[in-house]
Amino acid sequence: MLVDIHTNLCWYPDHLSEEFVRAGLAAKKAKMRMTSDVYFAGSEQEANNAFDSTPETLLEATKECDRVVVFGIKAPYTGFDVPQTVIADFVRQHPDRFIGWCSVDPNDADCVEQLVYYVEDLGLRGLKLGPIYQNFDPQDPKHLPLFRKAQDLGIPVIWHQGTSFVRQGPLKYSNPILLEDIAIACPDLTMIIAHMGHPWEVECIALIRKHPNLYADISALHYRPLRHYQAFITALEYGVERKLLFGSDFPSATPTQVIAGLHKVNAIVEGTKMPRFPDEAIHQILYENWKQVLSLSETT
């Protein structure tokens, strides 16, 4: 079963600021220097629509997936603000394929109450956070009640814990290592570090090796062939390749593009004596590893 653990439902101008889209488009164009495997590769109109993940485009882009996790981050600080009812309504219309996760802004005084409402009343089944987008310090103890509530509710948390093109987003809150205090305080909380925490993939790997309930998704890595290869081989050397999960980060890329990129991870060392990332491990990332973070009841 192919499960995409990371997609976004959002579109400009309803959910995204002009500044966010402008900066994101520049970042996408930079990715094309090394690979054409991005959501747009042609006309200016395609480029202008590069951040549109409408219900129609999301359905089409993920049609090869059996199940898809979808969310929209609440991050007004950086101009990325999706009403959580949009996610709930969408998955309610497509319950056979989509699993909705919510987002709350940890800076909101009632964020714990919001989380309970989204899970218990709207039926959303996970939590998306991004300190670089939401401008909060994961190590600040004042946020622990939110993480403890997620643990009590039995839901996973996916973190954008890595860099971003958003200028005002604080890099100081973005290193995956900042999640360790939470992992210790909430040992039963399942957490997923998106994009393997790039460019701190090594720190991400050290962290998920140490903590049993921490994982990483591999979205947004294949654009940079050398970093992609190095991250995967480092995961192999530390024995955590089984903790890598498939995600596309649509609309950043489609599942088809990410799968193609996965199968090209060794291309950069073709003809050398450098180690290869095993085909079996790629198969596990695509079809098996998701089972550690999603229950069977969520995928049938």
PDB file of C-alpha atoms in Angstrom:
ATOM      1  CA  MET A   1       0.000   0.000   0.000  1.00  0.00           C
ATOM      2  CA  LEU A   2       1.394   3.386  -1.040  1.00  0.00           C
ATOM      3  CA  VAL A   3       0.785   6.037   1.632  1.00  0.00           C
ATOM      4  CA  ASP A   4       1.802   9.675   1.185  1.00  0.00           C
ATOM      5  CA  ILE A   5       2.400  11.005   4.697  1.00  0.00           C
ATOM      6  CA  HIS A   6       2.798  14.681   3.703  1.00  0.00           C
ATOM      7  CA  THR A   7       0.542  16.784   1.457  1.00  0.00           C
ATOM      8  CA  ASN A   8      -0.797  20.307   1.780  1.00  0.00           C
ATOM      9  CA  LEU A   9      -4.254  21.628   0.927  1.00  0.00           C
ATOM     10  CA  CYS A  10      -3.948  25.384   0.331  1.00  0.00           C
ATOM     11  CA  TRP A  11      -4.173  27.898  -2.457  1.00  0.00           C
ATOM     12  CA  TYR A  12      -3.341  31.505  -3.241  1.00  0.00           C
ATOM     13  CA  PRO A  13      -4.723  34.035  -2.405  1.00  0.00           C
ATOM     14  CA  ASP A  14      -7.137  32.483   0.098  1.00  0.00           C
ATOM     15  CA  HIS A  15      -4.552  30.819   2.343  1.00  0.00           C
ATOM     16  CA  LEU A  16      -1.172  32.181   1.263  1.00  0.00           C
ATOM     17  CA  SER A  17       0.215  35.703   1.306  1.00  0.00           C
ATOM     18  CA  GLU A  18       1.709  37.279  -1.810  1.00  0.00           C
ATOM     19  CA  GLU A  19       5.097  37.481  -0.053  1.00  0.00           C
ATOM     20  CA  PHE A  20       5.027  33.759   0.776  1.00  0.00           C
ATOM     21  CA  VAL A  21       4.235  32.803  -2.812  1.00  0.00           C
ATOM     22  CA  ARG A  22       6.870  35.139  -4.266  1.00  0.00           C
ATOM     23  CA  ALA A  23       9.623  33.756  -2.016  1.00  0.00           C
ATOM     24  CA  GLY A  24       8.491  30.180  -2.555  1.00  0.00           C
ATOM     25  CA  LEU A  25       8.503  30.563  -6.323  1.00  0.00           C
ATOM     26  CA  ALA A  26      12.094  31.838  -6.253  1.00  0.00           C
ATOM     27  CA  ALA A  27      13.083  28.821  -4.160  1.00  0.00           C
ATOM     28  CA  LYS A  28      11.369  26.444  -6.589  1.00  0.00           C
ATOM     29  CA  LYS A  29      13.181  27.935  -9.549  1.00  0.00           C
ATOM     30  CA  ALA A  30      16.487  27.450  -7.735  1.00  0.00           C
ATOM     31  CA  LYS A  31      15.705  23.747  -7.299  1.00  0.00           C
ATOM     32  CA  MET A  32      15.437  23.369 -11.065  1.00  0.00           C
ATOM     33  CA  ARG A  33      19.173  24.005 -11.389  1.00  0.00           C
ATOM     34  CA  MET A  34      19.835  20.418 -10.314  1.00  0.00           C
ATOM     35  CA  THR A  35      16.676  18.548 -11.321  1.00  0.00           C
ATOM     36  CA  SER A  36      13.533  19.037 -13.355  1.00  0.00           C
ATOM     37  CA  ASP A  37      11.523  16.936 -10.892  1.00  0.00           C
ATOM     38  CA  VAL A  38       9.438  19.781  -9.546  1.00  0.00           C
ATOM     39  CA  TYR A  39       5.756  20.479  -9.832  1.00  0.00           C
ATOM     40  CA  PHE A  40       6.231  23.032 -12.599  1.00  0.00           C
ATOM     41  CA  ALA A  41       8.815  22.896 -15.350  1.00  0.00           C
ATOM     42  CA  GLY A  42       7.404  24.911 -18.202  1.00  0.00           C
ATOM     43  CA  SER A  43       5.190  27.904 -18.708  1.00  0.00           C
ATOM     44  CA  GLU A  44       5.011  31.052 -16.607  1.00  0.00           C
ATOM     45  CA  GLN A  45       1.402  30.209 -15.821  1.00  0.00           C
ATOM     46  CA  GLU A  46       2.487  26.846 -14.392  1.00  0.00           C
ATOM     47  CA  ALA A  47       5.049  28.687 -12.300  1.00  0.00           C
ATOM     48  CA  ASN A  48       2.457  31.142 -11.013  1.00  0.00           C
ATOM     49  CA  ASN A  49       0.239  28.224  -9.970  1.00  0.00           C
ATOM     50  CA  ALA A  50       3.080  26.347  -8.306  1.00  0.00           C
ATOM     51  CA  PHE A  51       1.624  26.748  -4.823  1.00  0.00           C
ATOM     52  CA  ASP A  52      -1.959  25.920  -5.685  1.00  0.00           C
ATOM     53  CA  SER A  53      -3.061  22.723  -4.004  1.00  0.00           C
ATOM     54  CA  THR A  54      -6.792  22.880  -4.552  1.00  0.00           C
ATOM     55  CA  PRO A  55      -9.021  19.873  -3.925  1.00  0.00           C
ATOM     56  CA  GLU A  56      -8.979  19.156  -7.657  1.00  0.00           C
ATOM     57  CA  THR A  57      -5.207  19.344  -8.084  1.00  0.00           C
ATOM     58  CA  LEU A  58      -4.578  17.324  -4.924  1.00  0.00           C
ATOM     59  CA  LEU A  59      -6.949  14.560  -6.020  1.00  0.00           C
ATOM     60  CA  GLU A  60      -5.318  14.345  -9.429  1.00  0.00           C
ATOM     61  CA  ALA A  61      -1.715  14.521  -8.203  1.00  0.00           C
ATOM     62  CA  THR A  62      -2.146  11.767  -5.590  1.00  0.00           C
ATOM     63  CA  LYS A  63      -4.319   9.377  -7.599  1.00  0.00           C
ATOM     64  CA  GLU A  64      -1.688   6.628  -7.509  1.00  0.00           C
ATOM     65  CA  CYS A  65      -1.619   6.650  -3.686  1.00  0.00           C
ATOM     66  CA  ASP A  66      -3.826   4.348  -1.646  1.00  0.00           C
ATOM     67  CA  ARG A  67      -3.982   6.723   1.307  1.00  0.00           C
ATOM     68  CA  VAL A  68      -2.873  10.331   1.724  1.00  0.00           C
ATOM     69  CA  VAL A  69      -2.285  12.453   4.831  1.00  0.00           C
ATOM     70  CA  VAL A  70      -3.344  16.050   4.187  1.00  0.00           C
ATOM     71  CA  PHE A  71      -3.070  19.192   6.307  1.00  0.00           C
ATOM     72  CA  GLY A  72      -2.831  22.968   6.079  1.00  0.00           C
ATOM     73  CA  ILE A  73      -0.607  24.769   8.555  1.00  0.00           C
ATOM     74  CA  LYS A  74      -1.921  27.611  10.697  1.00  0.00           C
ATOM     75  CA  ALA A  75       0.925  30.107  10.577  1.00  0.00           C
ATOM     76  CA  PRO A  76      -0.307  33.705  10.267  1.00  0.00           C
ATOM     77  CA  TYR A  77       3.163  34.925  11.297  1.00  0.00           C
ATOM     78  CA  THR A  78       4.507  33.994   7.849  1.00  0.00           C
ATOM     79  CA  GLY A  79       1.362  34.437   5.784  1.00  0.00           C
ATOM     80  CA  PHE A  80       0.388  30.766   5.628  1.00  0.00           C
ATOM     81  CA  ASP A  81      -3.012  30.324   7.245  1.00  0.00           C
ATOM     82  CA  VAL A  82      -5.432  27.537   6.341  1.00  0.00           C
ATOM     83  CA  PRO A  83      -8.808  27.245   8.120  1.00  0.00           C
ATOM     84  CA  GLN A  84      -8.943  23.771   9.622  1.00  0.00           C
ATOM     85  CA  THR A  85     -12.533  23.328   8.478  1.00  0.00           C
ATOM     86  CA  VAL A  86     -11.167  23.277   4.915  1.00  0.00           C
ATOM     87  CA  ILE A  87      -9.193  20.135   5.772  1.00  0.00           C
ATOM     88  CA  ALA A  88     -12.053  18.512   7.680  1.00  0.00           C
ATOM     89  CA  ASP A  89     -14.560  19.176   4.893  1.00  0.00           C
ATOM     90  CA  PHE A  90     -12.225  17.801   2.243  1.00  0.00           C
ATOM     91  CA  VAL A  91     -11.485  14.511   4.004  1.00  0.00           C
ATOM     92  CA  ARG A  92     -15.158  14.130   4.859  1.00  0.00           C
ATOM     93  CA  GLN A  93     -15.843  14.157   1.118  1.00  0.00           C
ATOM     94  CA  HIS A  94     -13.034  11.700   0.354  1.00  0.00           C
ATOM     95  CA  PRO A  95     -12.823   9.339   3.347  1.00  0.00           C
ATOM     96  CA  ASP A  96     -11.683   6.397   1.257  1.00  0.00           C
ATOM     97  CA  ARG A  97      -8.298   7.955   0.440  1.00  0.00           C
ATOM     98  CA  PHE A  98      -7.550  10.958   2.639  1.00  0.00           C
ATOM     99  CA  ILE A  99      -6.598  11.263   6.318  1.00  0.00           C
ATOM    100  CA  GLY A 100      -6.870  14.782   7.686  1.00  0.00           C
ATOM    101  CA  TRP A 101      -4.442  16.206  10.229  1.00  0.00           C
ATOM    102  CA  CYS A 102      -4.915  19.585  11.871  1.00  0.00           C
ATOM    103  CA  SER A 103      -2.681  22.501  12.754  1.00  0.00           C
ATOM    104  CA  VAL A 104      -2.786  24.944  15.658  1.00  0.00           C
ATOM    105  CA  ASP A 105      -0.605  27.939  16.383  1.00  0.00           C
ATOM    106  CA  PRO A 106       1.221  27.195  19.668  1.00  0.00           C
ATOM    107  CA  ASN A 107       1.279  30.927  20.377  1.00  0.00           C
ATOM    108  CA  ASP A 108      -2.514  30.964  20.765  1.00  0.00           C
ATOM    109  CA  ALA A 109      -3.577  30.909  24.404  1.00  0.00           C
ATOM    110  CA  ASP A 110      -6.296  28.371  23.598  1.00  0.00           C
ATOM    111  CA  CYS A 111      -4.206  26.120  21.329  1.00  0.00           C
ATOM    112  CA  VAL A 112      -4.821  23.059  23.535  1.00  0.00           C
ATOM    113  CA  GLU A 113      -8.571  23.591  23.392  1.00  0.00           C
ATOM    114  CA  GLN A 114      -8.345  24.069  19.618  1.00  0.00           C
ATOM    115  CA  LEU A 115      -6.478  20.778  19.270  1.00  0.00           C
ATOM    116  CA  VAL A 116      -9.087  18.891  21.282  1.00  0.00           C
ATOM    117  CA  TYR A 117     -11.872  20.383  19.161  1.00  0.00           C
ATOM    118  CA  TYR A 118     -10.176  19.546  15.869  1.00  0.00           C
ATOM    119  CA  VAL A 119      -9.550  15.955  16.918  1.00  0.00           C
ATOM    120  CA  GLU A 120     -12.694  15.123  18.862  1.00  0.00           C
ATOM    121  CA  ASP A 121     -15.239  17.216  16.950  1.00  0.00           C
ATOM    122  CA  LEU A 122     -13.812  17.588  13.440  1.00  0.00           C
ATOM    123  CA  GLY A 123     -12.270  14.104  13.357  1.00  0.00           C
ATOM    124  CA  LEU A 124      -8.760  15.161  12.372  1.00  0.00           C
ATOM    125  CA  ARG A 125      -6.122  12.583  13.287  1.00  0.00           C
ATOM    126  CA  GLY A 126      -2.753  14.280  13.612  1.00  0.00           C
ATOM    127  CA  LEU A 127      -1.053  17.633  14.221  1.00  0.00           C
ATOM    128  CA  LYS A 128       1.169  19.710  11.915  1.00  0.00           C
ATOM    129  CA  LEU A 129       3.587  22.238  13.434  1.00  0.00           C
ATOM    130  CA  GLY A 130       6.378  24.393  12.013  1.00  0.00           C
ATOM    131  CA  PRO A 131       8.399  26.624  14.375  1.00  0.00           C
ATOM    132  CA  ILE A 132      10.051  28.462  11.484  1.00  0.00           C
ATOM    133  CA  TYR A 133       6.608  29.364  10.136  1.00  0.00           C
ATOM    134  CA  GLN A 134       4.844  29.879  13.459  1.00  0.00           C
ATOM    135  CA  ASN A 135       7.670  31.669  15.299  1.00  0.00           C
ATOM    136  CA  PHE A 136       7.863  29.585  18.457  1.00  0.00           C
ATOM    137  CA  ASP A 137      10.654  27.876  20.344  1.00  0.00           C
ATOM    138  CA  PRO A 138      10.044  24.101  20.644  1.00  0.00           C
ATOM    139  CA  GLN A 139      12.225  24.040  23.765  1.00  0.00           C
ATOM    140  CA  ASP A 140      10.110  26.560  25.658  1.00  0.00           C
ATOM    141  CA  PRO A 141       8.381  24.640  28.495  1.00  0.00           C
ATOM    142  CA  LYS A 142       5.250  26.773  28.111  1.00  0.00           C
ATOM    143  CA  HIS A 143       4.379  24.738  25.000  1.00  0.00           C
ATOM    144  CA  LEU A 144       4.607  21.349  26.728  1.00  0.00           C
ATOM    145  CA  PRO A 145       0.862  21.199  27.548  1.00  0.00           C
ATOM    146  CA  LEU A 146       0.131  21.144  23.808  1.00  0.00           C
ATOM    147  CA  PHE A 147       2.487  18.240  23.168  1.00  0.00           C
ATOM    148  CA  ARG A 148       1.251  16.356  26.221  1.00  0.00           C
ATOM    149  CA  LYS A 149      -2.323  16.769  24.999  1.00  0.00           C
ATOM    150  CA  ALA A 150      -1.336  15.353  21.591  1.00  0.00           C
ATOM    151  CA  GLN A 151       0.208  12.410  23.429  1.00  0.00           C
ATOM    152  CA  ASP A 152      -2.957  11.938  25.508  1.00  0.00           C
ATOM    153  CA  LEU A 153      -5.095  12.041  22.352  1.00  0.00           C
ATOM    154  CA  GLY A 154      -2.889   9.386  20.756  1.00  0.00           C
ATOM    155  CA  ILE A 155      -2.201  11.407  17.615  1.00  0.00           C
ATOM    156  CA  PRO A 156       1.115  11.840  15.751  1.00  0.00           C
ATOM    157  CA  VAL A 157       2.800  15.207  15.236  1.00  0.00           C
ATOM    158  CA  ILE A 158       4.582  16.121  12.013  1.00  0.00           C
ATOM    159  CA  TRP A 159       7.110  18.945  12.257  1.00  0.00           C
ATOM    160  CA  HIS A 160       8.544  21.209   9.621  1.00  0.00           C
ATOM    161  CA  GLN A 161      11.791  21.242  11.550  1.00  0.00           C
ATOM    162  CA  GLY A 162      14.245  22.507   8.955  1.00  0.00           C
ATOM    163  CA  THR A 163      15.016  25.509   6.802  1.00  0.00           C
ATOM    164  CA  SER A 164      12.587  27.515   4.677  1.00  0.00           C
ATOM    165  CA  PHE A 165      12.604  30.235   2.061  1.00  0.00           C
ATOM    166  CA  VAL A 166      10.434  32.494   4.247  1.00  0.00           C
ATOM    167  CA  ARG A 167      12.650  35.438   5.193  1.00  0.00           C
ATOM    168  CA  GLN A 168      11.055  36.299   8.530  1.00  0.00           C
ATOM    169  CA  GLY A 169      11.013  32.658   9.680  1.00  0.00           C
ATOM    170  CA  PRO A 170      13.540  32.156  12.542  1.00  0.00           C
ATOM    171  CA  LEU A 171      16.191  29.567  11.679  1.00  0.00           C
ATOM    172  CA  LYS A 172      17.149  29.441  15.353  1.00  0.00           C
ATOM    173  CA  TYR A 173      13.986  27.386  16.033  1.00  0.00           C
ATOM    174  CA  SER A 174      14.472  25.017  13.108  1.00  0.00           C
ATOM    175  CA  ASN A 175      17.131  22.453  14.008  1.00  0.00           C
ATOM    176  CA  PRO A 176      15.658  18.981  14.689  1.00  0.00           C
ATOM    177  CA  ILE A 177      17.742  18.689  17.861  1.00  0.00           C
ATOM    178  CA  LEU A 178      15.371  21.218  19.460  1.00  0.00           C
ATOM    179  CA  LEU A 179      12.737  18.468  19.619  1.00  0.00           C
ATOM    180  CA  GLU A 180      14.691  16.317  22.062  1.00  0.00           C
ATOM    181  CA  ASP A 181      13.224  17.876  25.210  1.00  0.00           C
ATOM    182  CA  ILE A 182       9.753  17.071  23.883  1.00  0.00           C
ATOM    183  CA  ALA A 183      10.758  13.500  23.047  1.00  0.00           C
ATOM    184  CA  ILE A 184      11.960  13.047  26.624  1.00  0.00           C
ATOM    185  CA  ALA A 185       8.967  14.748  28.246  1.00  0.00           C
ATOM    186  CA  CYS A 186       6.461  12.909  26.008  1.00  0.00           C
ATOM    187  CA  PRO A 187       8.025   9.483  25.384  1.00  0.00           C
ATOM    188  CA  ASP A 188       4.821   8.002  23.928  1.00  0.00           C
ATOM    189  CA  LEU A 189       4.264  10.831  21.451  1.00  0.00           C
ATOM    190  CA  THR A 190       4.898   9.827  17.839  1.00  0.00           C
ATOM    191  CA  MET A 191       6.718  12.616  15.999  1.00  0.00           C
ATOM    192  CA  ILE A 192       7.746  12.869  12.348  1.00  0.00           C
ATOM    193  CA  ILE A 193      10.421  15.305  11.202  1.00  0.00           C
ATOM    194  CA  ALA A 194       9.531  16.475   7.705  1.00  0.00           C
ATOM    195  CA  HIS A 195      12.173  16.662   4.952  1.00  0.00           C
ATOM    196  CA  MET A 196      14.642  14.865   7.250  1.00  0.00           C
ATOM    197  CA  GLY A 197      15.158  18.304   8.817  1.00  0.00           C
ATOM    198  CA  HIS A 198      17.194  19.573   5.857  1.00  0.00           C
ATOM    199  CA  PRO A 199      19.889  20.908   5.899  1.00  0.00           C
ATOM    200  CA  TRP A 200      20.325  19.278   9.322  1.00  0.00           C
ATOM    201  CA  GLU A 201      19.778  15.730   8.098  1.00  0.00           C
ATOM    202  CA  VAL A 202      22.604  14.363  10.259  1.00  0.00           C
ATOM    203  CA  GLU A 203      21.073  15.838  13.419  1.00  0.00           C
ATOM    204  CA  CYS A 204      17.705  14.429  12.387  1.00  0.00           C
ATOM    205  CA  ILE A 205      19.171  10.959  11.923  1.00  0.00           C
ATOM    206  CA  ALA A 206      20.950  11.068  15.289  1.00  0.00           C
ATOM    207  CA  LEU A 207      17.682  12.098  16.948  1.00  0.00           C
ATOM    208  CA  ILE A 208      15.415   9.466  15.370  1.00  0.00           C
ATOM    209  CA  ARG A 209      17.965   6.756  16.157  1.00  0.00           C
ATOM    210  CA  LYS A 210      17.961   7.725  19.823  1.00  0.00           C
ATOM    211  CA  HIS A 211      14.200   8.059  20.381  1.00  0.00           C
ATOM    212  CA  PRO A 212      11.921   5.105  19.531  1.00  0.00           C
ATOM    213  CA  ASN A 213       8.870   7.179  18.578  1.00  0.00           C
ATOM    214  CA  LEU A 214      10.641   9.649  16.286  1.00  0.00           C
ATOM    215  CA  TYR A 215      10.625   9.270  12.492  1.00  0.00           C
ATOM    216  CA  ALA A 216      11.428  11.374   9.423  1.00  0.00           C
ATOM    217  CA  ASP A 217       9.780  11.860   6.070  1.00  0.00           C
ATOM    218  CA  ILE A 218      11.809  12.078   2.871  1.00  0.00           C
ATOM    219  CA  SER A 219       9.860  14.812   1.075  1.00  0.00           C
ATOM    220  CA  ALA A 220      11.654  17.763  -0.561  1.00  0.00           C
ATOM    221  CA  LEU A 221      15.026  15.986  -0.634  1.00  0.00           C
ATOM    222  CA  HIS A 222      15.371  14.662  -4.176  1.00  0.00           C
ATOM    223  CA  TYR A 223      15.779  18.147  -5.669  1.00  0.00           C
ATOM    224  CA  ARG A 224      19.353  18.210  -4.350  1.00  0.00           C
ATOM    225  CA  PRO A 225      21.018  14.982  -5.543  1.00  0.00           C
ATOM    226  CA  LEU A 226      24.152  15.107  -3.386  1.00  0.00           C
ATOM    227  CA  ARG A 227      22.338  15.938  -0.137  1.00  0.00           C
ATOM    228  CA  HIS A 228      19.704  13.334  -0.990  1.00  0.00           C
ATOM    229  CA  TYR A 229      22.320  10.616  -1.383  1.00  0.00           C
ATOM    230  CA  GLN A 230      24.322  11.680   1.677  1.00  0.00           C
ATOM    231  CA  ALA A 231      21.217  11.779   3.890  1.00  0.00           C
ATOM    232  CA  PHE A 232      20.087   8.323   2.840  1.00  0.00           C
ATOM    233  CA  ILE A 233      23.521   6.737   3.244  1.00  0.00           C
ATOM    234  CA  THR A 234      23.876   8.358   6.671  1.00  0.00           C
ATOM    235  CA  ALA A 235      20.507   6.882   7.648  1.00  0.00           C
ATOM    236  CA  LEU A 236      21.735   3.494   6.425  1.00  0.00           C
ATOM    237  CA  GLU A 237      24.992   3.779   8.380  1.00  0.00           C
ATOM    238  CA  TYR A 238      23.079   4.589  11.565  1.00  0.00           C
ATOM    239  CA  GLY A 239      20.547   1.823  10.975  1.00  0.00           C
ATOM    240  CA  VAL A 240      17.433   4.010  10.783  1.00  0.00           C
ATOM    241  CA  GLU A 241      16.407   3.527   7.152  1.00  0.00           C
ATOM    242  CA  ARG A 242      13.290   1.737   8.465  1.00  0.00           C
ATOM    243  CA  LYS A 243      12.256   5.023  10.140  1.00  0.00           C
ATOM    244  CA  LEU A 244      12.110   6.961   6.870  1.00  0.00           C
ATOM    245  CA  LEU A 245       8.579   7.598   5.572  1.00  0.00           C
ATOM    246  CA  PHE A 246       7.361   8.447   2.089  1.00  0.00           C
ATOM    247  CA  GLY A 247       5.921  11.936   1.590  1.00  0.00           C
ATOM    248  CA  SER A 248       5.603  14.224  -1.412  1.00  0.00           C
ATOM    249  CA  ASP A 249       5.056  17.652   0.190  1.00  0.00           C
ATOM    250  CA  PHE A 250       2.565  18.345  -2.610  1.00  0.00           C
ATOM    251  CA  PRO A 251       2.313  20.897  -4.223  1.00  0.00           C
ATOM    252  CA  SER A 252       6.096  21.152  -3.882  1.00  0.00           C
ATOM    253  CA  ALA A 253       6.243  17.912  -5.868  1.00  0.00           C
ATOM    254  CA  THR A 254       3.921  15.101  -6.841  1.00  0.00           C
ATOM    255  CA  PRO A 255       4.186  11.554  -5.488  1.00  0.00           C
ATOM    256  CA  THR A 256       5.226  10.423  -8.983  1.00  0.00           C
ATOM    257  CA  GLN A 257       8.143  12.866  -8.999  1.00  0.00           C
ATOM    258  CA  VAL A 258       9.306  11.903  -5.511  1.00  0.00           C
ATOM    259  CA  ILE A 259       9.146   8.192  -6.352  1.00  0.00           C
ATOM    260  CA  ALA A 260      11.219   8.827  -9.488  1.00  0.00           C
ATOM    261  CA  GLY A 261      13.700  10.775  -7.381  1.00  0.00           C
ATOM    262  CA  LEU A 262      13.903   7.936  -4.855  1.00  0.00           C
ATOM    263  CA  HIS A 263      14.861   5.512  -7.586  1.00  0.00           C
ATOM    264  CA  LYS A 264      17.614   7.905  -8.730  1.00  0.00           C
ATOM    265  CA  VAL A 265      19.198   8.326  -5.294  1.00  0.00           C
ATOM    266  CA  ASN A 266      22.279   6.317  -6.320  1.00  0.00           C
ATOM    267  CA  ALA A 267      22.710   7.960  -9.727  1.00  0.00           C
ATOM    268  CA  ILE A 268      25.226  10.486  -8.403  1.00  0.00           C
ATOM    269  CA  VAL A 269      27.676   7.692  -7.478  1.00  0.00           C
ATOM    270  CA  GLU A 270      27.088   5.486 -10.505  1.00  0.00           C
ATOM    271  CA  GLY A 271      30.380   3.976 -11.684  1.00  0.00           C
ATOM    272  CA  THR A 272      32.169   4.630  -8.384  1.00  0.00           C
ATOM    273  CA  LYS A 273      32.970   2.480  -5.357  1.00  0.00           C
ATOM    274  CA  MET A 274      30.713   4.570  -3.129  1.00  0.00           C
ATOM    275  CA  PRO A 275      28.040   2.598  -1.246  1.00  0.00           C
ATOM    276  CA  ARG A 276      24.554   2.294  -2.704  1.00  0.00           C
ATOM    277  CA  PHE A 277      21.263   2.781  -0.917  1.00  0.00           C
ATOM    278  CA  PRO A 278      19.530  -0.606  -1.212  1.00  0.00           C
ATOM    279  CA  ASP A 279      16.524  -1.172  -3.474  1.00  0.00           C
ATOM    280  CA  GLU A 280      14.876  -3.105  -0.654  1.00  0.00           C
ATOM    281  CA  ALA A 281      15.112  -0.071   1.632  1.00  0.00           C
ATOM    282  CA  ILE A 282      13.466   2.070  -1.068  1.00  0.00           C
ATOM    283  CA  HIS A 283      10.653  -0.482  -1.296  1.00  0.00           C
ATOM    284  CA  GLN A 284      10.197  -0.331   2.484  1.00  0.00           C
ATOM    285  CA  ILE A 285      10.036   3.483   2.433  1.00  0.00           C
ATOM    286  CA  LEU A 286       7.351   3.389  -0.235  1.00  0.00           C
ATOM    287  CA  TYR A 287       5.159   0.552   0.972  1.00  0.00           C
ATOM    288  CA  GLU A 288       5.930  -0.549   4.524  1.00  0.00           C
ATOM    289  CA  ASN A 289       7.435   2.027   6.876  1.00  0.00           C
ATOM    290  CA  TRP A 290       4.231   4.059   7.208  1.00  0.00           C
ATOM    291  CA  LYS A 291       2.743   1.212   9.261  1.00  0.00           C
ATOM    292  CA  GLN A 292       4.797   2.342  12.259  1.00  0.00           C
ATOM    293  CA  VAL A 293       2.953   5.680  12.527  1.00  0.00           C
ATOM    294  CA  LEU A 294      -0.531   5.017  11.120  1.00  0.00           C
ATOM    295  CA  SER A 295      -2.887   2.393  12.500  1.00  0.00           C
ATOM    296  CA  LEU A 296      -4.631  -0.010  10.176  1.00  0.00           C
ATOM    297  CA  SER A 297      -7.967   1.497  11.165  1.00  0.00           C
ATOM    298  CA  GLU A 298      -6.879   4.763   9.528  1.00  0.00           C
ATOM    299  CA  THR A 299      -6.056   3.151   6.207  1.00  0.00           C
ATOM    300  CA  THR A 300      -9.004   0.887   5.503  1.00  0.00           C
TER     301      THR A 300
END
